[in-house]
Coordinates of C-alpha atoms in Angstrom, one line a residue:
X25 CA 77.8 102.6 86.5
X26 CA 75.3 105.4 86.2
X27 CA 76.9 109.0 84.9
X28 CA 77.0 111.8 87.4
X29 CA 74.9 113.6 85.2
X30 CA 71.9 111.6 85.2
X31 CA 71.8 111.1 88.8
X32 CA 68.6 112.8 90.3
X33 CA 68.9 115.9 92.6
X34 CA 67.9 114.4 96.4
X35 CA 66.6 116.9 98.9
X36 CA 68.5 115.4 102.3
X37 CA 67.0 115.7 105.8
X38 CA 68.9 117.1 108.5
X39 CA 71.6 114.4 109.6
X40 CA 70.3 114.5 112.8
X41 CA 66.8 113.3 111.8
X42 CA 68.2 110.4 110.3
X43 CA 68.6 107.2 112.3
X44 CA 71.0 104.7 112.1
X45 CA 68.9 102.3 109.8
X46 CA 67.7 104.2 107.7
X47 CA 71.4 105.6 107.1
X48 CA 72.4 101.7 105.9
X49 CA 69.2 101.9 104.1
X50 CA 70.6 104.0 101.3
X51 CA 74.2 103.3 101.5
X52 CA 73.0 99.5 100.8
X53 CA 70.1 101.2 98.2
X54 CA 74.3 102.8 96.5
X55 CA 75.9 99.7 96.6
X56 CA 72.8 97.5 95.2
X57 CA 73.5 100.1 91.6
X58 CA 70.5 102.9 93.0
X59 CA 71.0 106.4 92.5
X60 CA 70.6 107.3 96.6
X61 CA 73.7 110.4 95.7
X62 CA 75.8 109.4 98.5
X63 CA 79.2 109.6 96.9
X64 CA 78.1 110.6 93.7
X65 CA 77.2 114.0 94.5
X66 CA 80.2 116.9 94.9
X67 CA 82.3 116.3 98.2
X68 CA 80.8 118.8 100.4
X69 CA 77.2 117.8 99.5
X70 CA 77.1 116.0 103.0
X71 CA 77.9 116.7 106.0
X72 CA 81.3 114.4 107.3
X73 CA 79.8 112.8 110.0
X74 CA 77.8 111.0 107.3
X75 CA 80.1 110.3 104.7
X76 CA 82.7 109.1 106.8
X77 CA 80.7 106.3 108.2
X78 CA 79.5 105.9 104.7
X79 CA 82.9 105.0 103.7
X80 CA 82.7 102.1 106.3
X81 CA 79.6 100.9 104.3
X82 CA 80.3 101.3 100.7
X83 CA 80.9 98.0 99.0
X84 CA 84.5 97.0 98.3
X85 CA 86.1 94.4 95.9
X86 CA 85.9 91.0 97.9
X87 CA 89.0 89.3 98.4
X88 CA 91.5 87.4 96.2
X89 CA 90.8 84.0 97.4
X90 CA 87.1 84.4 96.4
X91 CA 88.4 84.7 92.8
X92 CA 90.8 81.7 93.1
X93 CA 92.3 79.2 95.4
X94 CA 94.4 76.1 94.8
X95 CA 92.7 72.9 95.2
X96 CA 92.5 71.4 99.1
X97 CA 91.8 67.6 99.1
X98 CA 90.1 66.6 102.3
X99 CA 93.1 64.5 102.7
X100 CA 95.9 67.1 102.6
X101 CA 93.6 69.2 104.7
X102 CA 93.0 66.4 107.4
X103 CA 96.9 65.3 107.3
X104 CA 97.5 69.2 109.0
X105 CA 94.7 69.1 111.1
X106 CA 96.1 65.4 112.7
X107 CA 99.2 67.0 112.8
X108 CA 98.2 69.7 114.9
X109 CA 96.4 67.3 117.1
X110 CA 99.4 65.5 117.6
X111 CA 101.8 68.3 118.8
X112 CA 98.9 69.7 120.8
X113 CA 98.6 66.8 122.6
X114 CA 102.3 66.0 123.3
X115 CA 102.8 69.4 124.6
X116 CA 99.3 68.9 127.1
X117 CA 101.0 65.9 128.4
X118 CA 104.7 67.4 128.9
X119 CA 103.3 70.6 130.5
X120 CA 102.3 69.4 134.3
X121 CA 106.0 68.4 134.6
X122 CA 107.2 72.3 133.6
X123 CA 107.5 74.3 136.3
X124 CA 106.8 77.5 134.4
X125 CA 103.2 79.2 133.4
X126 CA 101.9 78.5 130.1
X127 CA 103.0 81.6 127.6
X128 CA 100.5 79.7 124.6
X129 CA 97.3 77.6 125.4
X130 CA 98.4 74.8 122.6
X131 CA 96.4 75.0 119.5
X132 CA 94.8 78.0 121.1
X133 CA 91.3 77.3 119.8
X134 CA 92.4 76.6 116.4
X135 CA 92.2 72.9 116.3
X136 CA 88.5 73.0 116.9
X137 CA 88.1 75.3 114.6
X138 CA 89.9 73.5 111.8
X139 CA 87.9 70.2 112.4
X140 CA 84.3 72.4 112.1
X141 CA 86.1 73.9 108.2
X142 CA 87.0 70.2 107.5
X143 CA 83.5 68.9 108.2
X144 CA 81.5 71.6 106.4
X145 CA 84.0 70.7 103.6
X146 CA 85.8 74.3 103.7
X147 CA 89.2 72.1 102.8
X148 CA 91.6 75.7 102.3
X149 CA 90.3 77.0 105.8
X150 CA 90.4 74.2 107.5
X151 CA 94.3 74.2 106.2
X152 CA 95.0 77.6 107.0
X153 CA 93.5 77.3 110.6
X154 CA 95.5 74.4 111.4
X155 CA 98.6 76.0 110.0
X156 CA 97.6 79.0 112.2
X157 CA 97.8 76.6 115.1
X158 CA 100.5 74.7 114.6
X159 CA 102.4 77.6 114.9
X160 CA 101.6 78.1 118.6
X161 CA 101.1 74.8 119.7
X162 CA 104.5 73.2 118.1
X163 CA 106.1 76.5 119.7
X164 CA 105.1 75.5 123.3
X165 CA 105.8 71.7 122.9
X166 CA 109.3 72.4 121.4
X167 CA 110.0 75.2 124.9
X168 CA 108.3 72.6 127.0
X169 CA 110.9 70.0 125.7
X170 CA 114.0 72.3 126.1
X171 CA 113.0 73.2 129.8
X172 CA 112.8 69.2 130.4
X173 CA 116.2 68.6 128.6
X174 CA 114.4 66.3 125.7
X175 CA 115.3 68.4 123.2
X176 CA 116.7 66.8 119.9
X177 CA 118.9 69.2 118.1
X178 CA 120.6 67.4 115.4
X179 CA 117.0 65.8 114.6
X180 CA 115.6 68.9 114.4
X181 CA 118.7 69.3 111.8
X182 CA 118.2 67.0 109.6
X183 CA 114.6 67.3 109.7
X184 CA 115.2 70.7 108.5
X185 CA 118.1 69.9 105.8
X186 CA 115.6 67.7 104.5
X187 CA 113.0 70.5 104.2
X188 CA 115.7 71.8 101.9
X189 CA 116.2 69.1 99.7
X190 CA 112.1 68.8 99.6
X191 CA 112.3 72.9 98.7
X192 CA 114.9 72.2 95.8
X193 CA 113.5 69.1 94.2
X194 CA 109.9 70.9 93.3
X195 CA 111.5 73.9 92.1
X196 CA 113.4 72.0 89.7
X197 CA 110.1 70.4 88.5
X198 CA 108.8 73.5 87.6
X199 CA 110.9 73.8 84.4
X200 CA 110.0 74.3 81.6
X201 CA 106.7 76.0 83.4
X202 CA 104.3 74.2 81.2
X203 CA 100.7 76.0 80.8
X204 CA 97.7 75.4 79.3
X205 CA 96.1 78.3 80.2
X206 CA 98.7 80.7 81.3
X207 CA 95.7 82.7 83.5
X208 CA 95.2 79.8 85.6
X209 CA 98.5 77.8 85.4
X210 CA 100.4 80.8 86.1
X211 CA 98.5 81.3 89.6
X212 CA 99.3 77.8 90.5
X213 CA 102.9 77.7 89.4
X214 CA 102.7 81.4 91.6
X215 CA 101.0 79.3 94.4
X216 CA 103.7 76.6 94.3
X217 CA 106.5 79.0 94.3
X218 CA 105.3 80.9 97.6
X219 CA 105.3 78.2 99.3
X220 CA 108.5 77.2 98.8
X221 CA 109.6 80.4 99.7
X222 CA 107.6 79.8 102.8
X223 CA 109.3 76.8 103.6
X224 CA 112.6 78.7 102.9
X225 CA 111.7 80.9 105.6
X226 CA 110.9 78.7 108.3
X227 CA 113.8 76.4 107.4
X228 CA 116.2 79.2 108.2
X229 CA 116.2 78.8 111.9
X230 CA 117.6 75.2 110.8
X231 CA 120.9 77.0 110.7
X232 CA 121.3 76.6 114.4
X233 CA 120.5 73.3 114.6
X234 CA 123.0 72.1 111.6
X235 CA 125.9 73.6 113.4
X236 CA 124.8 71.2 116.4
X237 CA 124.4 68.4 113.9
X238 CA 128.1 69.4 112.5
X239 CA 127.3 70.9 109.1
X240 CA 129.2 74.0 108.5
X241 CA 127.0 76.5 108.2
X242 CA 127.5 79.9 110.0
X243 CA 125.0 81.7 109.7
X244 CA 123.3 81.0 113.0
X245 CA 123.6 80.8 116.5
X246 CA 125.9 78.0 118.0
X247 CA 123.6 75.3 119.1
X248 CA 124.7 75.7 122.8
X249 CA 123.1 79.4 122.9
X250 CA 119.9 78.0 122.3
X251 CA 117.3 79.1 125.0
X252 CA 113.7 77.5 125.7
X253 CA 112.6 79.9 123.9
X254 CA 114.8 79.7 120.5
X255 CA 114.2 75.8 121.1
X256 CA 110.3 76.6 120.6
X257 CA 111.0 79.0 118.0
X258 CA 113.1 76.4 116.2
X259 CA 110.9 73.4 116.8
X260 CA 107.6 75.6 115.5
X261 CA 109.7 76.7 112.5
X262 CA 110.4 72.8 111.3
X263 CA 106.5 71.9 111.8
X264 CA 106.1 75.2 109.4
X265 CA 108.7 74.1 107.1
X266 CA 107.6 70.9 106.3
X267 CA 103.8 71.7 106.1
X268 CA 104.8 74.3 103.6
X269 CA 107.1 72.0 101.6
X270 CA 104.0 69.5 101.5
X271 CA 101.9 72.4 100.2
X272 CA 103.9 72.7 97.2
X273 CA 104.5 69.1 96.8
X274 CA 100.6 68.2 96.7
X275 CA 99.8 71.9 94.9
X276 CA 102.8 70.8 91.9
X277 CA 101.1 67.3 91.6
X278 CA 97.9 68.9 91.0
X279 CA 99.2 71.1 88.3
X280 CA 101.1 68.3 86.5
X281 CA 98.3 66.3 86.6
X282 CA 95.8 68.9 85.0
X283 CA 97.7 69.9 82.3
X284 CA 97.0 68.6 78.8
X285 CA 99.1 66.4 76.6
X286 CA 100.6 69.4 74.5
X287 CA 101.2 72.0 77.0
X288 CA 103.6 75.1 75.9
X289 CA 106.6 75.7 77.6
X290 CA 107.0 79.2 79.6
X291 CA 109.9 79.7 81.5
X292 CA 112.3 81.0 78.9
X293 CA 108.7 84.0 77.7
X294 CA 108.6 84.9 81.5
X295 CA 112.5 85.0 81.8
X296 CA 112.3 87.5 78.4
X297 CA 109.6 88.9 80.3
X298 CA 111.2 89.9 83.7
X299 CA 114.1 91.1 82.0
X300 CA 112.1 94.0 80.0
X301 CA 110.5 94.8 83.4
X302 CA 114.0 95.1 85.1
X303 CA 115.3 97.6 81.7
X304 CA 112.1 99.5 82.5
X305 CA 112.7 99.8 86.1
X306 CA 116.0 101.2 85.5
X307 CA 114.6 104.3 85.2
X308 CA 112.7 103.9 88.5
X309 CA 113.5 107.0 91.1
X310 CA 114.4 106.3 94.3
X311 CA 111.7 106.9 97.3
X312 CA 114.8 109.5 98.2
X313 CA 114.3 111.1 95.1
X314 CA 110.4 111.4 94.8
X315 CA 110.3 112.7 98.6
X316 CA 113.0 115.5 97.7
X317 CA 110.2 115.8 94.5
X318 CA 108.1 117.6 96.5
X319 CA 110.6 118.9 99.4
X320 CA 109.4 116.5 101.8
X321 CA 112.6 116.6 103.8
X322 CA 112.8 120.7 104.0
X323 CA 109.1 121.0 105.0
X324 CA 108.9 122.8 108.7
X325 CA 105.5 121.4 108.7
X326 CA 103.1 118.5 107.4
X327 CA 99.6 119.3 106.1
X328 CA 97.6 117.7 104.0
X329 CA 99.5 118.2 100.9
X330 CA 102.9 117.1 102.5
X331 CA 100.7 114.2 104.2
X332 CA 99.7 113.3 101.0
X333 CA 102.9 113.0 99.0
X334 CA 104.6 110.8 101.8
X335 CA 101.9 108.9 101.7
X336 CA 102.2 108.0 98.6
X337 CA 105.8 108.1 97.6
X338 CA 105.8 105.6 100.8
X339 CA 103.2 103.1 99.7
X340 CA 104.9 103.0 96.1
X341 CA 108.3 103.4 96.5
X342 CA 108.6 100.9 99.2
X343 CA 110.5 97.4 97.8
X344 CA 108.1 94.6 96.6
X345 CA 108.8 91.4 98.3
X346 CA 110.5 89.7 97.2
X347 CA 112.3 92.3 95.2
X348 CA 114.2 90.2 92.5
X349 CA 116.5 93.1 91.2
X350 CA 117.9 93.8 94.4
X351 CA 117.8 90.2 96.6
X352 CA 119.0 86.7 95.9
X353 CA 115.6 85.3 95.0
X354 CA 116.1 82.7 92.9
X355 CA 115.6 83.6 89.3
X356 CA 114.6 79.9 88.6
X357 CA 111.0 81.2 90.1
X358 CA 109.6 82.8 87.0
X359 CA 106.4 83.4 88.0
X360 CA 107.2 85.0 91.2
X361 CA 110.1 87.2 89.9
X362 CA 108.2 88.6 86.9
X363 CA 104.9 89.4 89.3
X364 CA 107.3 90.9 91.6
X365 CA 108.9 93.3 88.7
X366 CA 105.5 93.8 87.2
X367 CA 104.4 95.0 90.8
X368 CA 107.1 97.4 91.0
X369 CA 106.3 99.0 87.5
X370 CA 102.4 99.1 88.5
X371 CA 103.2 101.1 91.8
X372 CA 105.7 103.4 90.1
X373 CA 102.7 104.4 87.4
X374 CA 100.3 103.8 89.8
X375 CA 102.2 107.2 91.7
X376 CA 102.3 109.1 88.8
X377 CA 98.5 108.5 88.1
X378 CA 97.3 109.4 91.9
X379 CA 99.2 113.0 92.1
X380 CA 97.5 113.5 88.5
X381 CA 94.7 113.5 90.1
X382 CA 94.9 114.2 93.4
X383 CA 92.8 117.0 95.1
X384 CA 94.9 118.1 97.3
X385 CA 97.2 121.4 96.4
X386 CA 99.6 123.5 98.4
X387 CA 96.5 125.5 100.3
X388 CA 94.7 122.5 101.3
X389 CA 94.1 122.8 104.8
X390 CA 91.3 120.1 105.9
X391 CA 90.0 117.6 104.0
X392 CA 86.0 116.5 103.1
X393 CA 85.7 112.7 103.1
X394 CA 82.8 113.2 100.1
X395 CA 86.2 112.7 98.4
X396 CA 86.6 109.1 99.7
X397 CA 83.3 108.2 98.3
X398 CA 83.4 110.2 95.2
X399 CA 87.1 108.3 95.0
X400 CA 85.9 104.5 96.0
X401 CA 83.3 104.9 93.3
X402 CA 85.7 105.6 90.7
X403 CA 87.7 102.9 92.1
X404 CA 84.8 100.4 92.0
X405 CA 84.0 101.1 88.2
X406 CA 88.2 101.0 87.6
X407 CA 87.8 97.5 89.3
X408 CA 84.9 96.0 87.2
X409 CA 86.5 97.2 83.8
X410 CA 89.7 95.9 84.8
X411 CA 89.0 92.7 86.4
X412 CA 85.2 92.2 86.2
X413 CA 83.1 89.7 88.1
X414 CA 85.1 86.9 87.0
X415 CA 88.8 87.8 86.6
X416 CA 91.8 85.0 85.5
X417 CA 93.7 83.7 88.8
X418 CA 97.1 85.1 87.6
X419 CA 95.1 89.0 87.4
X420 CA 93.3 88.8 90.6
X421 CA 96.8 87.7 92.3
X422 CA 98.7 90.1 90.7
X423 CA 96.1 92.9 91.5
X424 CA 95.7 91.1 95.4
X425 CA 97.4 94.7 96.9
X426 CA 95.6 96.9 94.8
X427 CA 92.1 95.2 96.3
X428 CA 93.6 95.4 100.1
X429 CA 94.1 99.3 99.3
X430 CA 90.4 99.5 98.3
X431 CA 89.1 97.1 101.8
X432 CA 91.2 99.6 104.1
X433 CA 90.1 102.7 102.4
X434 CA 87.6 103.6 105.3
X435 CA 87.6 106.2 107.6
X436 CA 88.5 105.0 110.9
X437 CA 89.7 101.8 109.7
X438 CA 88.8 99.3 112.3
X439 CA 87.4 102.3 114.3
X440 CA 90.8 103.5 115.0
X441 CA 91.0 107.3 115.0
X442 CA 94.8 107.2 116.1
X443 CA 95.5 111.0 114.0
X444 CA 93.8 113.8 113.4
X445 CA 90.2 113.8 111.6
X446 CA 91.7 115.2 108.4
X447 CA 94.6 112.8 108.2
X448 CA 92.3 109.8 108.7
X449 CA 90.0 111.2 106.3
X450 CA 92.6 111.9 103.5
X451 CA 94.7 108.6 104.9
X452 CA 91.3 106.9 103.2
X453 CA 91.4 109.1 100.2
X454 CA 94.5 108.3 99.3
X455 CA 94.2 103.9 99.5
X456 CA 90.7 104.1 97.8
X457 CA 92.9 106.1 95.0
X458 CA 95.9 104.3 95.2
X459 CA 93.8 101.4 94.5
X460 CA 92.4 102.5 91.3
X461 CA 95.7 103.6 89.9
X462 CA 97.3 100.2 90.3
X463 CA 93.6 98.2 88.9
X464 CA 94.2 101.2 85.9
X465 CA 98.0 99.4 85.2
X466 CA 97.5 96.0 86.3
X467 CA 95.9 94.5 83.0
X468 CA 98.5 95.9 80.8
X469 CA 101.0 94.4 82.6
X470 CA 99.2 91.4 83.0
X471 CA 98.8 90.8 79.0
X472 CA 102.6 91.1 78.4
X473 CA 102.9 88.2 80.7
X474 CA 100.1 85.9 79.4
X475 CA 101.0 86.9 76.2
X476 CA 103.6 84.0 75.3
X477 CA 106.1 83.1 72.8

């Protein structure tokens, strides 16, 4: 990055004068490394109008995926995508016979669009769009199903308790969390876990449908409650489950089968890990107490310091998910439980870095959206010390929110101007700052992990 100081004085036309293009001209002249002062000058050196669309413009980390994704084979990929085609079709079929208007169009456009991913060899989107489908299109053939009575409750059971059994059997693979490269194999074994969780999720609905299959389980709705729509729900839920538990099936192969023949064993470093991270966050105050901090809860009115402080105690104090010190996660998943406790730790510095420097005081009354700039450029330079062009899977996972807070830090996001000017203004401030105060912790955190025994 070039220093303030060497940046050369630019005389600016009137804003007026300027048109459109030639505005994108020099933001893309910034974000191409020139020395065009947008952003780099003092806040108030432009007027608003201009810097806030300039925020829109300025360039932004890209996303974590571009960094890393597991491996799709065209095969896993296509297995989804038939899947899909499948459901769709048996819910087209069923559909003239329901005397009901359609509340889902079946795959809903995302069946075509997962064939184009698979044939320009985009294997990972062409997964995710189909997954994105399957939701809808399973939902409607499972409610068309229950409104013709043809619904299969107990085999939606045991299609579910198997889901289960498929959950539990790669989780106890994972042990002893071999590595190679703990960077890399971290991600995947991060990857592998999630989507067991995933499955986890979906399979939950399978509740209702093992009380109907006569396993004691009461945590759900007696089978005979079920509705067309909780039918749907359920049978959508079960396609989920079991594409999920297939993720982590073919993503744990893939691990196992690119690991060396002298691997070192992980899970007991990352359990020493996690439980230094929970004696450290032992300490952690309570969003309660950092609101009461800065008399939040006594304040007749909000400005923009008062704005800022909720904010921000909000966005760091909330609970990671999942939050392993106060859920029943299971502590077998070492990779996701220490991320999930390094997360915490990152947000709670990450707060004390952003009021450190945080322009906003007491008398603030409006707020200059130079400071968005001035702050996504800092943020920008935080990110390429931190991570770089070319960061290890595990870092760019574990920094995934700390990115997001640097893509939404726009005024206007998505051209919504739901508040006030100065609220959306500082509302940007504050994500383009949160964002460097977590890339500023991340890699510390991330070294005590990689670091093994």
């Amino acid at each position: 990055m070039v220093p303030d100081s060497s940046l050369p004085d630019v005389s600016l036309p009137d804003p007026s004068s300027w048109s459109r293009r030639r505005f994108l001209a020099a933001l893309c002249g910034l974000g191409a490394g020139g020395t065009v002062a947008v952003g780099a000058t003092a806040p108030t050196a432009l007027p608003d109008a201009l810097t806030d669309e300039a925020t829109k413009h300025y360039p932004t980390p890209p996303e974590v995926a571009a960094h890393w994704e597991p491996t799709v084979t065209e095969a896993h990929a296509r297995s989804v995508i038939e899947r899909l085609a499948d459901v769709a079709a048996s819910a087209e079929a069923l559909w003239p016979e329901v005397e009901t208007d359609r509340h889902n169009t079946g795959a809903g456009g995302w069946l075509e669009t997962a064939r184009e991913e698979l044939e320009d060899g985009n294997y990972n989107d062409a997964l995710f769009d189909a997954t994105y489908g399957l939701q809808f299109a399973a939902e409607e053939l499972g409610f068309a199903r229950a409104r013709l009575d043809q619904t299969d409750v107990p085999a939606l059971a045991d299609r579910t308790l198997a889901v289960r059994d498929r959950i539990a059997a790669v989780r106890d693979a994972l042990d002893p969390y071999n590595v190679d490269d703990p960077g890399v194999d971290l991600a995947w074994y991060h990857r592998i876990e999630t989507e067991t969780l995933r499955a986890e999720n979906h399979a939950g609905w399978g509740d209702a449908a093992a009380a109907a299959n006569g396993v004691d389980d009461d945590d759900g709705p007696p089978a005979g409650d079920l509705d067309a729509h909780a039918v749907g729900s359920l049978t959508a839920d079960v396609h989920l489950a079991e594409v999920c538990a297939s993720n982590a099936e073919r993503y744990s192969q893939h691990l196992q089968d690119r690991l060396g023949d002298d691997p070192t064993p992980y899970a007991a470093h990352l359990e020493r890990v996690a439980d230094a991270f929970r004696t450290t966050l032992a300490d952690r105050p309570s969003r309660d107490d950092v609101r009461a901090r800065y008399g939040l809860d006594d304040a007749d009115e909000h400005g923009p310091y008062e704005f800022a402080h909720a904010h921000l105690a909000r966005s760091c104090f909330d609970a990671a998910i999942p939050v392993p010190w106060e859920t029943d996660v299971d502590a077998s998943m070492h990779a996701t439980t220490t991320l999930a406790l390094a997360t915490a730790i990152v947000d709670w510095r990450a707060h004390d870095f952003a009021v450190d420097h945080l322009v906003v005081d007491q008398s603030t009354t409006g707020f200059d959206s130079g400071h968005v700039l001035a702050e996504k450029r800092r943020a920008r330079s935080t990110y390429q010390d931190a991570l770089g062009d070319s960061p290890p899977p595990f870092l760019a996972q574990q920094a995934g929110r700390a990115i997001e807070d640097l893509q939404v830090a726009k005024v206007g996001f998505a051209d919504s101007y739901r508040d006030p000017i100065w609220k959306e203004r500082l509302n940007a401030y504050l994500y383009a700052l949160l964002g460097r105060a977590k890339l500023h912790h991340h890699p510390r955190l991330y070294q005590r992990i990689v670091d093994g025994p």
